[in-house]
PDB file of C-alpha atoms in Angstrom:
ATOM      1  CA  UNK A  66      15.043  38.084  -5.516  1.00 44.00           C
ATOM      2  CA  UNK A  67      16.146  41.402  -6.455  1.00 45.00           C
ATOM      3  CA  UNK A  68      14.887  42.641  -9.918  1.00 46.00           C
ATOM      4  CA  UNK A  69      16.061  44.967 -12.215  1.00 43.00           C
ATOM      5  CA  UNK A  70      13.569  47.352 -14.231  1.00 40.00           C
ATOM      6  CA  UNK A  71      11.004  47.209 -16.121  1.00 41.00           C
ATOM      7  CA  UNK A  72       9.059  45.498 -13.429  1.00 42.00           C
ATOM      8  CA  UNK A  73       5.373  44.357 -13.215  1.00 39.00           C
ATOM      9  CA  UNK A  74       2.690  46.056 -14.120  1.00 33.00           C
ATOM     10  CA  UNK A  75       1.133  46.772 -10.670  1.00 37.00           C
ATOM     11  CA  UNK A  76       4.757  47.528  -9.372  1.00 39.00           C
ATOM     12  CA  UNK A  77       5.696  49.732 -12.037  1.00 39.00           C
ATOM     13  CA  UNK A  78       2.291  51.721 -11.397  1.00 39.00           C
ATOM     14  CA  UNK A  79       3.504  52.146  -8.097  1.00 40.00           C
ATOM     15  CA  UNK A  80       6.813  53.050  -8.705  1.00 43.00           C
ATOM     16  CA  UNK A  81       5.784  55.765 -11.156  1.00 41.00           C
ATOM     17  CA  UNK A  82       3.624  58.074  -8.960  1.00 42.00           C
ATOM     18  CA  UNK A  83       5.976  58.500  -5.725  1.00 46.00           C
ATOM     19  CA  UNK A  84       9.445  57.977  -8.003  1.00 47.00           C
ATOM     20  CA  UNK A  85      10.430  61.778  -7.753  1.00 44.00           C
ATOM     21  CA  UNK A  86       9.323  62.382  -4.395  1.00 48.00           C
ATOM     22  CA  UNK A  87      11.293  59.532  -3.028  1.00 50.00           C
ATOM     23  CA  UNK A  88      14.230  60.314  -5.200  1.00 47.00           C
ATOM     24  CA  UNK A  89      14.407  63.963  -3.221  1.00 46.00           C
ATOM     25  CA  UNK A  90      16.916  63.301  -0.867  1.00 46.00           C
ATOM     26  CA  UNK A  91      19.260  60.796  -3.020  1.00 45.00           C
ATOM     27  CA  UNK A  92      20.028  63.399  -5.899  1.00 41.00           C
ATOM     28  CA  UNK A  93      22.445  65.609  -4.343  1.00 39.00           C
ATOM     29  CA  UNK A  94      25.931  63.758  -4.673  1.00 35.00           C
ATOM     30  CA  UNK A  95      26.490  65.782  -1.096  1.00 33.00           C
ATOM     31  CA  UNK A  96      23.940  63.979   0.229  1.00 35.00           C
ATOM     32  CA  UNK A  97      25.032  60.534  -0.527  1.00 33.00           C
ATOM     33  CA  UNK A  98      27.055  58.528   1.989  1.00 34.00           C
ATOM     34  CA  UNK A  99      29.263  55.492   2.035  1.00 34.00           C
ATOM     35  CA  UNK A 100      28.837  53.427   4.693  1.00 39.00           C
ATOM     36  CA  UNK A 101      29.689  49.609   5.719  1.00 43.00           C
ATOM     37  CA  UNK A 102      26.774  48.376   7.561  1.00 45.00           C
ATOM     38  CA  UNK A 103      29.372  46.660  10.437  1.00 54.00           C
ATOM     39  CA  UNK A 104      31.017  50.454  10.918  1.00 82.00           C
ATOM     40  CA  UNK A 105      28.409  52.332  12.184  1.00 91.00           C
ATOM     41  CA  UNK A 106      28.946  54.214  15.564  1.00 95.00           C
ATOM     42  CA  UNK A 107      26.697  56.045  17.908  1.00 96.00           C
ATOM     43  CA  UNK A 108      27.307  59.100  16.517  1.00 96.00           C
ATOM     44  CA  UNK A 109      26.110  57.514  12.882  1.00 96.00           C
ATOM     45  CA  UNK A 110      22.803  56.564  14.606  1.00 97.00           C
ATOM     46  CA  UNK A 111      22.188  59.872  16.259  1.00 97.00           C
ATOM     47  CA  UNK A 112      23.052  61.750  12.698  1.00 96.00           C
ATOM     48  CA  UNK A 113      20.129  59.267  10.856  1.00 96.00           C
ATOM     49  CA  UNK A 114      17.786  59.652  13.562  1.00 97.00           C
ATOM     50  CA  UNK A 115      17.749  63.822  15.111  1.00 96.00           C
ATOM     51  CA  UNK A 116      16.691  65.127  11.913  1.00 95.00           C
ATOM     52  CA  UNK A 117      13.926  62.422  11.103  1.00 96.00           C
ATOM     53  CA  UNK A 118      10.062  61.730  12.232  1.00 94.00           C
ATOM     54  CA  UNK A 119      10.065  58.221  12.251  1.00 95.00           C
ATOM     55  CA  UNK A 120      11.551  55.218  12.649  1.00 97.00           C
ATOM     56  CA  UNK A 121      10.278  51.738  12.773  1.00 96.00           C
ATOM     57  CA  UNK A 122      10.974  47.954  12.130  1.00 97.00           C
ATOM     58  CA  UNK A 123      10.426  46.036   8.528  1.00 97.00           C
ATOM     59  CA  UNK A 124      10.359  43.311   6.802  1.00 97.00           C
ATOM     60  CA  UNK A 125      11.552  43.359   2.886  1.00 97.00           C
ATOM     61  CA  UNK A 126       8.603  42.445   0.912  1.00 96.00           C
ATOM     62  CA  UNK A 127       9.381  43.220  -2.404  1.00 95.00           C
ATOM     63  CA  UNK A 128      12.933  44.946  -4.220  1.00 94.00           C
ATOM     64  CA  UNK A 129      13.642  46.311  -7.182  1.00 94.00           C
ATOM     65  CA  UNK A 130      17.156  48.044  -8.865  1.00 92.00           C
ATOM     66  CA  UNK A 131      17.027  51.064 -10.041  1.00 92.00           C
ATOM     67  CA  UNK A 132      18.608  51.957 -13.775  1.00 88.00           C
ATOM     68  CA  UNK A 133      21.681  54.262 -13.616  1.00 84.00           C
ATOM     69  CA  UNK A 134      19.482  56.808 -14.830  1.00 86.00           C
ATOM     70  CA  UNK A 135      17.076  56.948 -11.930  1.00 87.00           C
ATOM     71  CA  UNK A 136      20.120  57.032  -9.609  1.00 87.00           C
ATOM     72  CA  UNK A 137      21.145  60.104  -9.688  1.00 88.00           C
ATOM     73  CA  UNK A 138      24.496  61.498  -7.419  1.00 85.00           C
ATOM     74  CA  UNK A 139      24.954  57.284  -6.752  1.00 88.00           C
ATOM     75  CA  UNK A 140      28.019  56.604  -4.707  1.00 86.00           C
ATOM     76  CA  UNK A 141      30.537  54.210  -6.079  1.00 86.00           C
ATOM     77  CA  UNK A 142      29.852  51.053  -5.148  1.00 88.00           C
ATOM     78  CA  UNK A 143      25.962  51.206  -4.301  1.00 91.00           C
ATOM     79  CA  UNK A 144      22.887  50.364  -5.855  1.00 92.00           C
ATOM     80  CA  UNK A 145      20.046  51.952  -5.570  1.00 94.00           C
ATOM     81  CA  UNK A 146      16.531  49.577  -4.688  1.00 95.00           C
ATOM     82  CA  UNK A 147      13.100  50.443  -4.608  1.00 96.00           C
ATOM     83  CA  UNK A 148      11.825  48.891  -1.712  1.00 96.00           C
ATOM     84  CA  UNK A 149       8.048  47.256  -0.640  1.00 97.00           C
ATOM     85  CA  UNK A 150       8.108  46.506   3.354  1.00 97.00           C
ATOM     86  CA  UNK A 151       5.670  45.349   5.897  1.00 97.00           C
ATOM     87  CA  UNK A 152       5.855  47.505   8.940  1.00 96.00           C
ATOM     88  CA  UNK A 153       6.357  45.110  12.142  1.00 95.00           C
ATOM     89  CA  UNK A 154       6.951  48.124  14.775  1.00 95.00           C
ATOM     90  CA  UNK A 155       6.648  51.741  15.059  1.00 95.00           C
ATOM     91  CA  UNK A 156       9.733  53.263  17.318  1.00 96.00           C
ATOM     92  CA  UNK A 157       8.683  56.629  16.865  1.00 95.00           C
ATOM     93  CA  UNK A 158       6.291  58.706  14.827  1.00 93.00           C
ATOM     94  CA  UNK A 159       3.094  58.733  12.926  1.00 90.00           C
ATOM     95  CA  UNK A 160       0.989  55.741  12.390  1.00 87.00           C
ATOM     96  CA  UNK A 161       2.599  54.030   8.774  1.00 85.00           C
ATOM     97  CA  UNK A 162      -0.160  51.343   8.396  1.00 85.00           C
ATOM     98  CA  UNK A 163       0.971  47.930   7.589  1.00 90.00           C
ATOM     99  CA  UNK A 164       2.836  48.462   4.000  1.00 93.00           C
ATOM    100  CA  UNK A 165       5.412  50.892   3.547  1.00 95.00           C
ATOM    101  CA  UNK A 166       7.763  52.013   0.311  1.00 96.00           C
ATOM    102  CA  UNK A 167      10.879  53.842   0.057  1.00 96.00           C
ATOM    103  CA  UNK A 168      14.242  53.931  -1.877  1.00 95.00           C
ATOM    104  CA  UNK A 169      17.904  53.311  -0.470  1.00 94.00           C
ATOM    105  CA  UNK A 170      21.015  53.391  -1.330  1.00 93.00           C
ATOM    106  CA  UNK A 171      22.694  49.932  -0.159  1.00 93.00           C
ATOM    107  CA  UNK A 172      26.395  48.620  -0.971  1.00 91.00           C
ATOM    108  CA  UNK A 173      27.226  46.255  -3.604  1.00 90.00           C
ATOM    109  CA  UNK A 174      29.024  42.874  -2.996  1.00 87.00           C
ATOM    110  CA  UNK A 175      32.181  41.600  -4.380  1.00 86.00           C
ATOM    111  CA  UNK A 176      31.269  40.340  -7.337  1.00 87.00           C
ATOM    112  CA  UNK A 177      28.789  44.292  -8.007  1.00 85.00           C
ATOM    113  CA  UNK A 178      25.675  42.208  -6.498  1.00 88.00           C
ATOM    114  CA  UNK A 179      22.853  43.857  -3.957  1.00 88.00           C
ATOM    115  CA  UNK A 180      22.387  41.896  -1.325  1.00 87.00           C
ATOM    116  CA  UNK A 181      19.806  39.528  -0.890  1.00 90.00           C
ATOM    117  CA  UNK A 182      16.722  41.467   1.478  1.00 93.00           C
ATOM    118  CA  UNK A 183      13.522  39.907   1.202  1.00 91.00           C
ATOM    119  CA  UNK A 184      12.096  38.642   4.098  1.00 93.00           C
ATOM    120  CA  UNK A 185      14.623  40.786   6.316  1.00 95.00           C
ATOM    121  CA  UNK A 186      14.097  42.911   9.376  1.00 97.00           C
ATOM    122  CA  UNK A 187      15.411  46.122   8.372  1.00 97.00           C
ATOM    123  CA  UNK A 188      15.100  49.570  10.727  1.00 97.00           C
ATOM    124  CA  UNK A 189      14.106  52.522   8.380  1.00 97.00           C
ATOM    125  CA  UNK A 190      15.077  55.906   9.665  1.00 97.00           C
ATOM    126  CA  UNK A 191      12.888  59.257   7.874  1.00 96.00           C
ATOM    127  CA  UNK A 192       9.936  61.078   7.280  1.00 94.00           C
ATOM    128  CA  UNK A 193       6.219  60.482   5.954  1.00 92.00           C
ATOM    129  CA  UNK A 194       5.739  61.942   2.395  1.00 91.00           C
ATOM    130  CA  UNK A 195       2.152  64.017   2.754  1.00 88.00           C
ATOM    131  CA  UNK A 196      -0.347  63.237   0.661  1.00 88.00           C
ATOM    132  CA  UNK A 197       1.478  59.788  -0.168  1.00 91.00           C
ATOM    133  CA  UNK A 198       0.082  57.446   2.762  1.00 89.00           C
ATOM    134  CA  UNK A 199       2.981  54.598   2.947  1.00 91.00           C
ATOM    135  CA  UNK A 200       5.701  56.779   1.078  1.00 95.00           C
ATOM    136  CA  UNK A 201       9.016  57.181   2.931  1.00 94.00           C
ATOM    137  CA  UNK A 202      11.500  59.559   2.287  1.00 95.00           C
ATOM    138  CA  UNK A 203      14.804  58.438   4.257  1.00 96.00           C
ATOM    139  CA  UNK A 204      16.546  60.726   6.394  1.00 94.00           C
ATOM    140  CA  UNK A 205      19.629  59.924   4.431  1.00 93.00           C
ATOM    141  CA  UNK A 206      20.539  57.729   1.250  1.00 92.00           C
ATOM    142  CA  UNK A 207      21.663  54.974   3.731  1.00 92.00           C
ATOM    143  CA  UNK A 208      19.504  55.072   6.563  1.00 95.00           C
ATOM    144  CA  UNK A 209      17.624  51.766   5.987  1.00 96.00           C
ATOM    145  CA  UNK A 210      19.552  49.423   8.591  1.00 95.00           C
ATOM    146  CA  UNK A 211      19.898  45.808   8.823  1.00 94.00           C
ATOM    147  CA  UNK A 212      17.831  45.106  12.131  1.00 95.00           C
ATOM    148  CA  UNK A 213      19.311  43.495  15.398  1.00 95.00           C
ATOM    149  CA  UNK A 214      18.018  43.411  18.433  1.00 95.00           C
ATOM    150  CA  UNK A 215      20.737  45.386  19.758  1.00 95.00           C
ATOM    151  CA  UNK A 216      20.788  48.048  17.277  1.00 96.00           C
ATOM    152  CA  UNK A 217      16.992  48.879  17.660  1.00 97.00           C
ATOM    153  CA  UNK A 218      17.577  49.208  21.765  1.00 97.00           C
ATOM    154  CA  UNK A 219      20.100  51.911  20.297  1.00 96.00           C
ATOM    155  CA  UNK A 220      17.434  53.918  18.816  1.00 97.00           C
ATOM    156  CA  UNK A 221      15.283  53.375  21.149  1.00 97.00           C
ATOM    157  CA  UNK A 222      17.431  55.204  23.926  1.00 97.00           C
ATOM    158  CA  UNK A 223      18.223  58.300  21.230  1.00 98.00           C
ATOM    159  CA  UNK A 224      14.819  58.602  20.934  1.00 97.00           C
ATOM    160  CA  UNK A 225      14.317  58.349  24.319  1.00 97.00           C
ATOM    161  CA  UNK A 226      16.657  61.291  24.748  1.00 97.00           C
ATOM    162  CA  UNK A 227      15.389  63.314  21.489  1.00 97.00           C
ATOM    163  CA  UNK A 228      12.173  63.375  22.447  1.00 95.00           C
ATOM    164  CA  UNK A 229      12.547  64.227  26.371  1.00 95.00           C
ATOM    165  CA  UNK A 230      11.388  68.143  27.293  1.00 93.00           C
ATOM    166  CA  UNK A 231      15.127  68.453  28.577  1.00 92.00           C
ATOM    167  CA  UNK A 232      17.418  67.032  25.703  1.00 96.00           C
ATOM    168  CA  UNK A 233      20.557  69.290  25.203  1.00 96.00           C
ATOM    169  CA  UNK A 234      20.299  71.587  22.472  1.00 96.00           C
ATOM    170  CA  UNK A 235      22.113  71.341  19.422  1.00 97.00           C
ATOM    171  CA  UNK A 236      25.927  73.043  19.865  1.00 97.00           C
ATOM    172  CA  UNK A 237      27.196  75.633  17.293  1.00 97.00           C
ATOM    173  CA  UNK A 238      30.509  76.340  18.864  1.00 96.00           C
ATOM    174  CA  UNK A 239      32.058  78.410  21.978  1.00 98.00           C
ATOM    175  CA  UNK A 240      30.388  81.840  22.822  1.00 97.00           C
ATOM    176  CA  UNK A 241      32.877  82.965  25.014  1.00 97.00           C
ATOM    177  CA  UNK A 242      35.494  81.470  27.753  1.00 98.00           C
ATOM    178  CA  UNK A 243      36.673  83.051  31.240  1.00 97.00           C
ATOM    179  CA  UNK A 244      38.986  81.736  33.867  1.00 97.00           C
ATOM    180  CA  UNK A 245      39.262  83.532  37.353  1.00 96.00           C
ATOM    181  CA  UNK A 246      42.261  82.462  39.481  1.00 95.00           C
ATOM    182  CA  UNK A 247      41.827  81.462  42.935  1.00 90.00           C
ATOM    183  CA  UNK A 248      43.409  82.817  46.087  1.00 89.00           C
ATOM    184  CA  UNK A 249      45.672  79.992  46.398  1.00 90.00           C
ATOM    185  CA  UNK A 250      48.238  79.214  43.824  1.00 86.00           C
ATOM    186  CA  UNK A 251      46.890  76.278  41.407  1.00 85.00           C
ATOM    187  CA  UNK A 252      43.389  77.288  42.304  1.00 92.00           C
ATOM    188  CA  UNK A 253      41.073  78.593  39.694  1.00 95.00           C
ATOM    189  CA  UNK A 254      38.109  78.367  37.563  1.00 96.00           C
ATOM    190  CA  UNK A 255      37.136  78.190  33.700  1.00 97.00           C
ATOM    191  CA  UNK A 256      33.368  78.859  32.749  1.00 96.00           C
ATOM    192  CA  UNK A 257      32.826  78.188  28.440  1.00 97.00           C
ATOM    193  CA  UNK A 258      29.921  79.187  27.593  1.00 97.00           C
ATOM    194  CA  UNK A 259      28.441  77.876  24.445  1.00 97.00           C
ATOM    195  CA  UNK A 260      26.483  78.535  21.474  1.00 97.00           C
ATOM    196  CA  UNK A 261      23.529  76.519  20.846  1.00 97.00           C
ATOM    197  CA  UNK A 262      20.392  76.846  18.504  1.00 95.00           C
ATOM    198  CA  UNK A 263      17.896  78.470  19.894  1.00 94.00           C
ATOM    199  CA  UNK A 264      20.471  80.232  22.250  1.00 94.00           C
ATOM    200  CA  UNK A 265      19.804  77.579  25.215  1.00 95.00           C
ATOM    201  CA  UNK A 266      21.789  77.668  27.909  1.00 95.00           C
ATOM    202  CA  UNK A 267      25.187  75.366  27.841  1.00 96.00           C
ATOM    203  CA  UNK A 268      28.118  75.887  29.770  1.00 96.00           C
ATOM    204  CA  UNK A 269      31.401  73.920  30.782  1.00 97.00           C
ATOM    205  CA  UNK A 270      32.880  74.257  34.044  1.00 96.00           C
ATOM    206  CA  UNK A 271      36.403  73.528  34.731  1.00 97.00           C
ATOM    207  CA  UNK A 272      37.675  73.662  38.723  1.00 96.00           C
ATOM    208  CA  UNK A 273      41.214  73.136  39.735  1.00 95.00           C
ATOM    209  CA  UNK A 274      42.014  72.670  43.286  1.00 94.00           C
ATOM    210  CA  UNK A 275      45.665  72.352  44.597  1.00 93.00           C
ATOM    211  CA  UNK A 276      46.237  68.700  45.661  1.00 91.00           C
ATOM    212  CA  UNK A 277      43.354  67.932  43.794  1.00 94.00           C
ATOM    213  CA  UNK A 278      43.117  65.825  40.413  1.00 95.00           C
ATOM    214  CA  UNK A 279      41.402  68.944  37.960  1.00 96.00           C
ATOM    215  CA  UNK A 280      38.228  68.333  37.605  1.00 96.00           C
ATOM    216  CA  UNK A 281      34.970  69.342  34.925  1.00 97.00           C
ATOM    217  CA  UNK A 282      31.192  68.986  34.407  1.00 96.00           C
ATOM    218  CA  UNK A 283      28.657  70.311  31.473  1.00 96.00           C
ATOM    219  CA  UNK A 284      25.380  72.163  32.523  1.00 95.00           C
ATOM    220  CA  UNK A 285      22.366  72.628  30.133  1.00 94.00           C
ATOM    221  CA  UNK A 286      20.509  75.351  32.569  1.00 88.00           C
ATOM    222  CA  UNK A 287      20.775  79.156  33.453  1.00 83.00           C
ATOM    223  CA  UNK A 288      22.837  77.940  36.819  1.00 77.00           C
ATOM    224  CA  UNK A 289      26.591  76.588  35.990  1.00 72.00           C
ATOM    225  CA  UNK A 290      27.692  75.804  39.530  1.00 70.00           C
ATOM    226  CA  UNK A 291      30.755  73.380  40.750  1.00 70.00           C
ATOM    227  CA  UNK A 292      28.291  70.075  40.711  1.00 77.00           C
ATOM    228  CA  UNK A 293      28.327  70.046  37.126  1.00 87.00           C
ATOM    229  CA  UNK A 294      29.315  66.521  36.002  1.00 94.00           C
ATOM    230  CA  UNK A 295      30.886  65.108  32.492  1.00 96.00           C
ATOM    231  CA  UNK A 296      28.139  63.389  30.824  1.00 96.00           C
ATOM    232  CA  UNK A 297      28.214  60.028  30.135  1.00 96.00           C
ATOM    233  CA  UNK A 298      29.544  58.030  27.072  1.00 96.00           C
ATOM    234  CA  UNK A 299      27.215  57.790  24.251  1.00 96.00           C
ATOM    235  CA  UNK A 300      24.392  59.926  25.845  1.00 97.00           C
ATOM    236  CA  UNK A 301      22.719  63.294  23.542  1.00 98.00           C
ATOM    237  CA  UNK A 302      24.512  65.199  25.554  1.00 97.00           C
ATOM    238  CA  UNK A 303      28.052  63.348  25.039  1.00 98.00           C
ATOM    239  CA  UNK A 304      27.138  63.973  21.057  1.00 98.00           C
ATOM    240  CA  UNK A 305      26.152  67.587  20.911  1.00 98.00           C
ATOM    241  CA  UNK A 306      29.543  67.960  22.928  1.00 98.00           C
ATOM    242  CA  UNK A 307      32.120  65.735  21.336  1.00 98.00           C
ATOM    243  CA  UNK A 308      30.792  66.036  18.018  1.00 97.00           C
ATOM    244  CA  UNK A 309      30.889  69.753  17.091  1.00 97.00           C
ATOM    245  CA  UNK A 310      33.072  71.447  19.549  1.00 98.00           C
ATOM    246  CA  UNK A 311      36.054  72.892  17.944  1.00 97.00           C
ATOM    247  CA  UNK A 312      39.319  70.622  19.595  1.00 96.00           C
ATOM    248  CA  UNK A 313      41.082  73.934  20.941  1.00 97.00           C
ATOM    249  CA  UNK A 314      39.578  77.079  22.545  1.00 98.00           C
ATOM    250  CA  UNK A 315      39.021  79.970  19.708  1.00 97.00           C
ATOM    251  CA  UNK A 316      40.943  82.965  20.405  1.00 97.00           C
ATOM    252  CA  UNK A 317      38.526  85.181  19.924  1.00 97.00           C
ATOM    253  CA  UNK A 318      36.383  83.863  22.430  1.00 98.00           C
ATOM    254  CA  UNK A 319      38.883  83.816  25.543  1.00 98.00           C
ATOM    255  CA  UNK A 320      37.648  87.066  27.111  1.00 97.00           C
ATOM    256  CA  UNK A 321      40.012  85.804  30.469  1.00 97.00           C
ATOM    257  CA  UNK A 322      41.880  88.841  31.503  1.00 96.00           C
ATOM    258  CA  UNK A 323      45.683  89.145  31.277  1.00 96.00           C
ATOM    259  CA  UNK A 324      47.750  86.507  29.319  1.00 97.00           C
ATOM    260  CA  UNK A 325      47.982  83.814  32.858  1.00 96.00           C
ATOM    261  CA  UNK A 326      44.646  83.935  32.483  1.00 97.00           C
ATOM    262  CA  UNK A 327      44.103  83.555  28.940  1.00 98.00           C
ATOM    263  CA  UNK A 328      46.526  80.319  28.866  1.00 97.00           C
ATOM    264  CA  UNK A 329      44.572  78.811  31.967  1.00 97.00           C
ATOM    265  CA  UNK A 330      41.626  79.015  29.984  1.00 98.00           C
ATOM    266  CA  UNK A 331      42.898  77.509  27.096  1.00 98.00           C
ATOM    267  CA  UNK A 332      44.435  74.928  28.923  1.00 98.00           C
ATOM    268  CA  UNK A 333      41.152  73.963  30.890  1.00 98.00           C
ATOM    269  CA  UNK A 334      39.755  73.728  27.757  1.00 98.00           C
ATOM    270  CA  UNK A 335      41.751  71.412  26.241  1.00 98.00           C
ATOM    271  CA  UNK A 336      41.342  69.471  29.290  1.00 98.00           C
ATOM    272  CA  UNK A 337      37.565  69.248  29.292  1.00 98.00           C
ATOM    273  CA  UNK A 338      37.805  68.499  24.998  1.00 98.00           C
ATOM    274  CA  UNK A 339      40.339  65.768  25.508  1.00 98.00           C
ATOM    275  CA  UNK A 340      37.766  64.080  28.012  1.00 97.00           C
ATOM    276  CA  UNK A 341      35.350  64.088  25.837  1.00 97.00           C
ATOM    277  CA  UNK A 342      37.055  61.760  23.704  1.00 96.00           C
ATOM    278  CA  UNK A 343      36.875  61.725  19.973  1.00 95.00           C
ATOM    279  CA  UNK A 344      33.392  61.722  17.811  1.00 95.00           C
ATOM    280  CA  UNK A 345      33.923  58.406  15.946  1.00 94.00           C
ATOM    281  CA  UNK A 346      31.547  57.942  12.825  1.00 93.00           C
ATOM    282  CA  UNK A 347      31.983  54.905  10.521  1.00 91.00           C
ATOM    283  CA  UNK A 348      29.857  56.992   7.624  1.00 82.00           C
ATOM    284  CA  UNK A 349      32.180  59.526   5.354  1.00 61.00           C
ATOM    285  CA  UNK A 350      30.193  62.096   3.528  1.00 45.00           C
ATOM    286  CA  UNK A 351      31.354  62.525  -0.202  1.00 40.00           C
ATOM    287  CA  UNK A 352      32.614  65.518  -1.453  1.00 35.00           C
TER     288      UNK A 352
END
């Protein structure tokens, strides 16, 4: 049953100590996200889980609301619990131990009611709080996620991905773009070469061939050659691609020479960025 405060004695004593630390992440009304738990995409999952260091399966032990006044930056139409779980698997990340604590900002029903979550499997998505052994502080206000068996083999292949010595860097935006014509007409090349943190290597390649349906690949090493393939659907590297390139070809990064050139360029761009497909996300930051 949820509960609202003042709660029991032994739950209020542990509700005191890790209040503010757990409250970190939830205060800035930037921060806080709307979300219906049916709408997430793979993009939503791979936004909760890049920037945390754990996540792992739980049951709902014990709940408790939160007063308006320890909810600060609150969307409309949440609540925010205090949450007691039992930890049932560790996905990724430091050992937890068997009890776990955290808060979360979950939607309200019709009628302004939390839901009902003891005893469910729930996916938690964050970081350890040091010095606080059991404390979680989410990697967003909503990234506590009603389990399914489904959604956890999700994380498990981001992780998967994350975690491998290869993943593809993290895209800024396009460093520079140059087409060179070929020596037959409708034959040519675009090379976009991106900018990524840490300044690792990412380039597109774009090859038209006459007779030939156009064709483009993505290569996350020093050699971008004409094997370079599109990466698959709802891979890291699909993400850090359709997510945060810019849909058309800056300006000021065409270095192609002579106008032909320039528009080829651009073109092969938007050829590339229309493959891609659109990032779809099913959770809307607030202003």
């Amino acid at each position: 049953m949820n509960r609202r405060l003042p709660l029991p004695i032994a739950l209020l004593a542990a509700l005191a100590a890790p209040l503010p630390a757990l409250a970190q992440n939830l205060a800035n009304p930037s921060q806080t996200v709307a979300s219906a738990p049916d709408a997430l995409r793979y993009a939503d999952l791979v936004d909760l889980v890049l920037p945390a260091d754990l996540v792992a399966r739980a049951q709902v032990r014990k709940v408790a609301r939160l007063k308006p006044e320890q909810s600060p930056g609150l969307a409309a139409g949440k609540v925010r619990l205090y949450i007691e779980a039992r930890t049932s698997a560790l996905l990724a990340g430091p050992d937890l131990g068997e009890s776990i604590r955290f808060l979360a900002d979950v939607p309200l029903d019709a009628r302004g009611r939390p839901p009902k979550l003891a005893k469910t499997d729930v996916l938690v998505i964050g970081h350890t709080v040091a010095g606080r052994p059991g404390e979680l502080l989410l990697s967003a206000p909503d990234a506590m996620l009603a389990w399914s068996a489904t959604r956890e083999q999700a994380l498990r292949a981001i992780l998967t991905e994350k975690l491998s010595p290869d993943a593809p860097p993290a895209v800024k935006g396009v460093r520079e773009a140059l087409h060179v014509p070929g020596n037959l007409a409708g034959e040519g090349e675009t090379q976009v070469f991106l900018a990524t943190e840490g300044a690792r290597p990412a380039a597109l390649s774009i090859i038209s061939r006459p007779g030939q349906p156009r064709t483009w690949g993505v290569s996350f090493s020093e050699i971008v050659d004409q094997s370079a393939k599109p990466p698959a659907p709802e891979t890291l590297a699909w993400y850090r691609l359709a997510c945060f390139l810019p849909q058309t070809l800056p300006a000021r990064a065409n270095i192609s020479d002579g106008d032909t050139s320039r528009a080829a360029a651009a073109d092969d761009y938007a050829f590339a960025r229309a493959a891609l497909g659109t990032c779809e996300r099913g959770r809307t930051l607030q202003p």
